[in-house]
Amino acid sequence: MSTAAEIIDQIMNQPAGLSLLVVHAHPDDETLETGPLIAGLTDSGARVDLLTCTRGERGEVVPGVLPAGITQDQLVVQRERELEAACDLLGVRKQYFLGEAPFRAPAQQGRHYLDSGMVWVTPTQAGPAPDASPISLTKSPKKEEIEDLITGLRQREWSAVVSYDDAGSYGHPDHLRTHQVVSAAAKNVGIPCIQIVSDPTADVPGAAWFAPDDVRSRDVVVEALRAYRTQLQVLGTTADGTESADEKNDLHIRHVGGQRQEIPTRVGLIAS
């Protein structure tokens, strides 16, 4: 079996024929964190499957997009539809949820792991919401989650598994738990594990930066982001500085909380 470093070299130079499993915590993470990677690889002949650990139940909703009084079950259906649309655009072959076959340990009933939510415990450290459910990703037994992932990894043949580094992107507790689960399961199965550099602007020693330079890949990422209409907005900036969904200049992401994020254009990869 190839090493993680060798798989990264193939990703960068000759990805056709590779089969990768990308693992994320919530719907939209696959596009925000790895959109350029997935779009670029699938366009080059690689197979990319996606495992999502929760359905993003605790995510905030863009005002006015959904009817008032929507239930959590209805929100979950919407999140799943948005995830499916984004995966179709990015070229994902198959999307799975942790806790459902094939990613469920034998003789166990299906498990619907819930979004843990997030609060800032300190200015630099996040934790799960105080009212996180006992069956949320961070409150469920880590051993059970690892066994679920091991079960799925043993039923398919992927070249490598790709997920967060130990910083978990911006430190969301579900990202950190996903990193821990993926690292442990990959080690148990013996599959190469590739980690995503949390800061796409950082100069990380040993990191390989996958950055498609074609317009098509960027357009695909933008459209996949737009699929998440309940979670974010893709906006441009007019000449007078006004944000508009119809403007194509200075495209960027505006999150529900008001944070601006640039459209992702590159993904850093390091061998675990």
CSV table of N, CA, C and O in Angstrom, one decimal, residues 56-97:
chain,number,residue,atom,x,y,z
A,56,GLY,N,-25.6,18.9,10.6
A,56,GLY,CA,-25.6,20.4,10.8
A,56,GLY,C,-26.8,21.0,11.4
A,56,GLY,O,-27.2,22.1,11.1
A,57,GLU,N,-27.4,20.2,12.4
A,57,GLU,CA,-28.7,20.6,13.0
A,57,GLU,C,-28.6,21.9,13.7
A,57,GLU,O,-29.6,22.7,13.9
A,58,ARG,N,-27.4,22.2,14.2
A,58,ARG,CA,-27.2,23.4,15.1
A,58,ARG,C,-26.8,24.7,14.3
A,58,ARG,O,-26.6,25.7,14.9
A,59,GLY,N,-26.6,24.5,13.0
A,59,GLY,CA,-26.2,25.7,12.2
A,59,GLY,C,-27.2,26.7,12.2
A,59,GLY,O,-28.4,26.5,12.1
A,60,GLU,N,-26.7,28.0,12.2
A,60,GLU,CA,-27.7,29.1,12.0
A,60,GLU,C,-28.2,29.2,10.6
A,60,GLU,O,-27.6,28.6,9.7
A,61,VAL,N,-29.4,29.8,10.5
A,61,VAL,CA,-30.1,29.9,9.2
A,61,VAL,C,-30.1,31.3,8.6
A,61,VAL,O,-30.3,32.3,9.4
A,62,VAL,N,-29.8,31.5,7.4
A,62,VAL,CA,-29.8,32.8,6.7
A,62,VAL,C,-31.2,33.3,6.9
A,62,VAL,O,-32.2,32.6,6.5
A,63,PRO,N,-31.4,34.5,7.4
A,63,PRO,CA,-32.8,35.1,7.6
A,63,PRO,C,-33.6,35.1,6.3
A,63,PRO,O,-33.1,35.5,5.3
A,64,GLY,N,-34.8,34.7,6.4
A,64,GLY,CA,-35.8,34.8,5.3
A,64,GLY,C,-35.7,33.7,4.3
A,64,GLY,O,-36.5,33.7,3.4
A,65,VAL,N,-34.8,32.8,4.4
A,65,VAL,CA,-34.7,31.7,3.4
A,65,VAL,C,-35.7,30.6,3.7
A,65,VAL,O,-36.2,30.0,2.7
A,66,LEU,N,-36.0,30.3,4.9
A,66,LEU,CA,-36.9,29.2,5.3
A,66,LEU,C,-38.1,29.8,6.0
A,66,LEU,O,-38.1,30.9,6.6
A,67,PRO,N,-39.3,29.1,5.9
A,67,PRO,CA,-40.5,29.6,6.6
A,67,PRO,C,-40.2,29.7,8.1
A,67,PRO,O,-39.5,28.9,8.7
A,68,ALA,N,-40.9,30.7,8.7
A,68,ALA,CA,-40.8,30.8,10.2
A,68,ALA,C,-41.4,29.6,10.9
A,68,ALA,O,-42.3,29.0,10.4
A,69,GLY,N,-40.8,29.2,12.0
A,69,GLY,CA,-41.3,28.1,12.7
A,69,GLY,C,-40.9,26.7,12.2
A,69,GLY,O,-41.5,25.7,12.6
A,70,ILE,N,-40.0,26.7,11.3
A,70,ILE,CA,-39.5,25.4,10.8
A,70,ILE,C,-39.0,24.5,11.9
A,70,ILE,O,-38.3,25.0,12.8
A,71,THR,N,-39.3,23.2,11.8
A,71,THR,CA,-38.9,22.3,12.9
A,71,THR,C,-37.5,21.8,12.6
A,71,THR,O,-37.0,22.0,11.4
A,72,GLN,N,-36.8,21.2,13.6
A,72,GLN,CA,-35.5,20.7,13.4
A,72,GLN,C,-35.5,19.6,12.3
A,72,GLN,O,-34.6,19.5,11.5
A,73,ASP,N,-36.5,18.7,12.3
A,73,ASP,CA,-36.6,17.6,11.3
A,73,ASP,C,-36.7,18.2,9.9
A,73,ASP,O,-36.1,17.7,9.0
A,74,GLN,N,-37.5,19.3,9.8
A,74,GLN,CA,-37.6,20.0,8.4
A,74,GLN,C,-36.2,20.6,8.0
A,74,GLN,O,-35.9,20.6,6.9
A,75,LEU,N,-35.6,21.2,9.0
A,75,LEU,CA,-34.2,21.7,8.7
A,75,LEU,C,-33.3,20.7,8.3
A,75,LEU,O,-32.5,20.9,7.4
A,76,VAL,N,-33.3,19.5,8.9
A,76,VAL,CA,-32.4,18.4,8.6
A,76,VAL,C,-32.7,18.0,7.1
A,76,VAL,O,-31.7,17.8,6.3
A,77,VAL,N,-33.9,17.9,6.7
A,77,VAL,CA,-34.2,17.6,5.3
A,77,VAL,C,-33.6,18.6,4.4
A,77,VAL,O,-33.0,18.2,3.3
A,78,GLN,N,-33.7,19.9,4.7
A,78,GLN,CA,-33.2,20.9,3.9
A,78,GLN,C,-31.6,20.8,3.8
A,78,GLN,O,-31.0,20.9,2.7
A,79,ARG,N,-31.0,20.6,5.0
A,79,ARG,CA,-29.5,20.4,5.0
A,79,ARG,C,-29.1,19.2,4.1
A,79,ARG,O,-28.1,19.3,3.4
A,80,GLU,N,-29.8,18.2,4.2
A,80,GLU,CA,-29.5,17.0,3.3
A,80,GLU,C,-29.7,17.3,1.8
A,80,GLU,O,-28.8,16.9,1.0
A,81,ARG,N,-30.7,18.1,1.5
A,81,ARG,CA,-30.9,18.4,0.1
A,81,ARG,C,-29.7,19.3,-0.4
A,81,ARG,O,-29.2,19.2,-1.5
A,82,GLU,N,-29.3,20.3,0.4
A,82,GLU,CA,-28.2,21.2,0.1
A,82,GLU,C,-26.9,20.4,-0.1
A,82,GLU,O,-26.2,20.6,-1.0
A,83,LEU,N,-26.7,19.4,0.8
A,83,LEU,CA,-25.5,18.6,0.8
A,83,LEU,C,-25.5,17.8,-0.5
A,83,LEU,O,-24.5,17.7,-1.2
A,84,GLU,N,-26.6,17.2,-0.9
A,84,GLU,CA,-26.7,16.4,-2.1
A,84,GLU,C,-26.4,17.3,-3.3
A,84,GLU,O,-25.7,16.9,-4.2
A,85,ALA,N,-27.0,18.5,-3.3
A,85,ALA,CA,-26.8,19.4,-4.5
A,85,ALA,C,-25.3,19.8,-4.6
A,85,ALA,O,-24.8,19.8,-5.7
A,86,ALA,N,-24.7,20.1,-3.5
A,86,ALA,CA,-23.3,20.5,-3.5
A,86,ALA,C,-22.4,19.3,-4.0
A,86,ALA,O,-21.5,19.5,-4.8
A,87,CYS,N,-22.7,18.1,-3.5
A,87,CYS,CA,-21.9,16.9,-3.9
A,87,CYS,C,-22.1,16.7,-5.4
A,87,CYS,O,-21.1,16.3,-6.1
A,88,ASP,N,-23.3,16.8,-5.9
A,88,ASP,CA,-23.5,16.7,-7.4
A,88,ASP,C,-22.6,17.6,-8.2
A,88,ASP,O,-22.0,17.3,-9.2
A,89,LEU,N,-22.6,18.9,-7.7
A,89,LEU,CA,-21.8,19.9,-8.4
A,89,LEU,C,-20.3,19.6,-8.3
A,89,LEU,O,-19.5,19.8,-9.3
A,90,LEU,N,-19.8,19.2,-7.2
A,90,LEU,CA,-18.4,18.9,-7.0
A,90,LEU,C,-17.9,17.6,-7.6
A,90,LEU,O,-16.7,17.4,-7.8
A,91,GLY,N,-18.9,16.8,-8.0
A,91,GLY,CA,-18.5,15.5,-8.6
A,91,GLY,C,-18.3,14.3,-7.6
A,91,GLY,O,-17.7,13.3,-8.0
A,92,VAL,N,-18.8,14.5,-6.4
A,92,VAL,CA,-18.7,13.4,-5.4
A,92,VAL,C,-19.5,12.2,-5.9
A,92,VAL,O,-20.6,12.3,-6.3
A,93,ARG,N,-18.8,11.0,-5.9
A,93,ARG,CA,-19.5,9.8,-6.4
A,93,ARG,C,-20.6,9.3,-5.4
A,93,ARG,O,-21.7,8.9,-5.8
A,94,LYS,N,-20.2,9.3,-4.1
A,94,LYS,CA,-21.1,8.7,-3.1
A,94,LYS,C,-21.0,9.5,-1.8
A,94,LYS,O,-19.8,9.7,-1.4
A,95,GLN,N,-22.1,9.8,-1.2
A,95,GLN,CA,-22.0,10.5,0.1
A,95,GLN,C,-22.7,9.6,1.1
A,95,GLN,O,-23.7,9.1,0.9
A,96,TYR,N,-22.0,9.5,2.3
A,96,TYR,CA,-22.4,8.7,3.4
A,96,TYR,C,-22.6,9.5,4.6
A,96,TYR,O,-22.0,10.6,4.7
A,97,PHE,N,-23.3,9.0,5.6
A,97,PHE,CA,-23.4,9.6,7.0
A,97,PHE,C,-22.8,8.6,8.0
A,97,PHE,O,-23.1,7.4,7.9
